[in-house]
Amino acid sequence: MYEIIDGKAISNQIKEELRDKVKAEGLELSLAVVLVGDDPASAVYVGNKKKACEFVGIKSVSYELPATTTESELVELVEKLNNDDSINGILVQLPLPKHINEDKIIKTIAPSKDVDGFHPESVGKLSIGQKGFVSCTPAGIIQLLKRSDVDIDGKNCVIIGRSNIVGKPMAMLMLRENATVTICHSHTKDLKDVCKRADILIVAIGKPMMIDSSYVKEGAVVIDVGIHRKDDGKLCGDVDFDDVAPHTSKITPVPGGVGPMTIAMLMNNCVVSGELN
Ligand code: GUN
């Protein structure tokens, strides 16, 4: 029988721990949340981030800018926030409108306030094992595994997907935990064979229900990072849950698996930023 890894419960537990810490230590924290344009999904994410701040006891300061905002106006705002001692963390919601270079904006955020962990300095520190901010989704997956008593040390971990936000930092974190790590992508040969060797399979490909049981070793732990809306309006992941779950020892559902962890880890990074700034 397999176990469902309950990301909602674990994320709530982390947010409660953070709330208690903020209260006990009297931390005064403030997160600047910048949203450019009117992408409806981004508006929902930003709303959820602000709600989580309120729960944990972090002040959120909102900047909602029109889609016509220029790159230099956004750079100017980020620089102002960098120099504002009352702000601990800066989050610029992605994607940005096409006329704004995301890399340039990410590079402008002060590394000491980079609660998303996207700045090249944060990424570099993660790669060489130094302390710094870690991208929230992969950091959340480590928490899901640890808090579900999954042993990582020495295990074969296969990650499908090589994005800067999930796949690559995920590989670095699993390496830090002493896993043997393989990253797969669209050019990988014999993907099924590679996945079948995984003790821990982390799927972040962005294709609805692509991974069925023929990719999964009996008893593996499966983490599904994908989230998609099906024609019937229901949500699904990159993994065909009903087909795969009976072959696993533990698996994350969609929704209620990885998703809620991203915001919990953002809150964690905000608390860490208060200790840095
Ligand atoms: N867009 C989708 N995910 C994220 C995230 O984790 N952070 C930011 N800033 N934008 C996103």
XYZ file of C-alpha atoms in Angstrom, residues 1-14 140-152 174 199-202 219-224 241 245 248-261:
54
model
C 0.000 0.000 0.000
C 1.337 3.438 -0.884
C 1.324 6.596 1.211
C 0.152 9.960 -0.084
C 2.553 12.752 0.858
C 0.255 15.499 2.140
C 1.815 18.773 1.007
C -1.022 20.823 2.391
C -0.571 19.438 5.910
C 3.233 19.734 5.770
C 3.082 23.299 4.426
C 0.644 24.255 7.186
C 2.981 22.738 9.761
C 5.926 24.789 8.379
C 9.891 22.555 -0.514
C 10.422 19.140 -2.105
C 13.364 18.478 0.236
C 11.066 19.300 3.171
C 8.337 16.987 1.804
C 10.840 14.129 1.573
C 12.432 14.726 4.986
C 9.165 15.211 6.819
C 7.796 12.024 5.214
C 10.846 10.049 6.434
C 12.197 9.381 2.948
C 15.863 8.404 3.156
C 17.799 10.336 0.488
C 19.628 16.238 -3.797
C 14.457 5.307 -6.030
C 13.185 8.888 -5.990
C 11.624 10.221 -9.211
C 10.983 13.979 -9.403
C 8.311 0.933 -4.506
C 9.823 4.208 -5.742
C 8.972 7.611 -4.234
C 7.361 9.878 -6.860
C 7.195 13.683 -6.615
C 4.999 15.479 -9.159
C -1.582 9.447 -10.486
C 0.385 5.433 -7.271
C 5.021 3.572 -5.425
C 5.832 3.587 -1.724
C 5.029 7.315 -1.475
C 3.658 9.840 -3.938
C 2.550 13.484 -3.982
C -0.960 14.285 -5.263
C -1.965 17.220 -7.509
C -3.351 19.430 -6.098
C -2.139 19.302 -2.484
C 1.403 18.012 -3.006
C 4.292 20.221 -4.109
C 2.155 23.320 -4.821
C 1.475 24.481 -1.251
C 5.142 23.942 -0.324
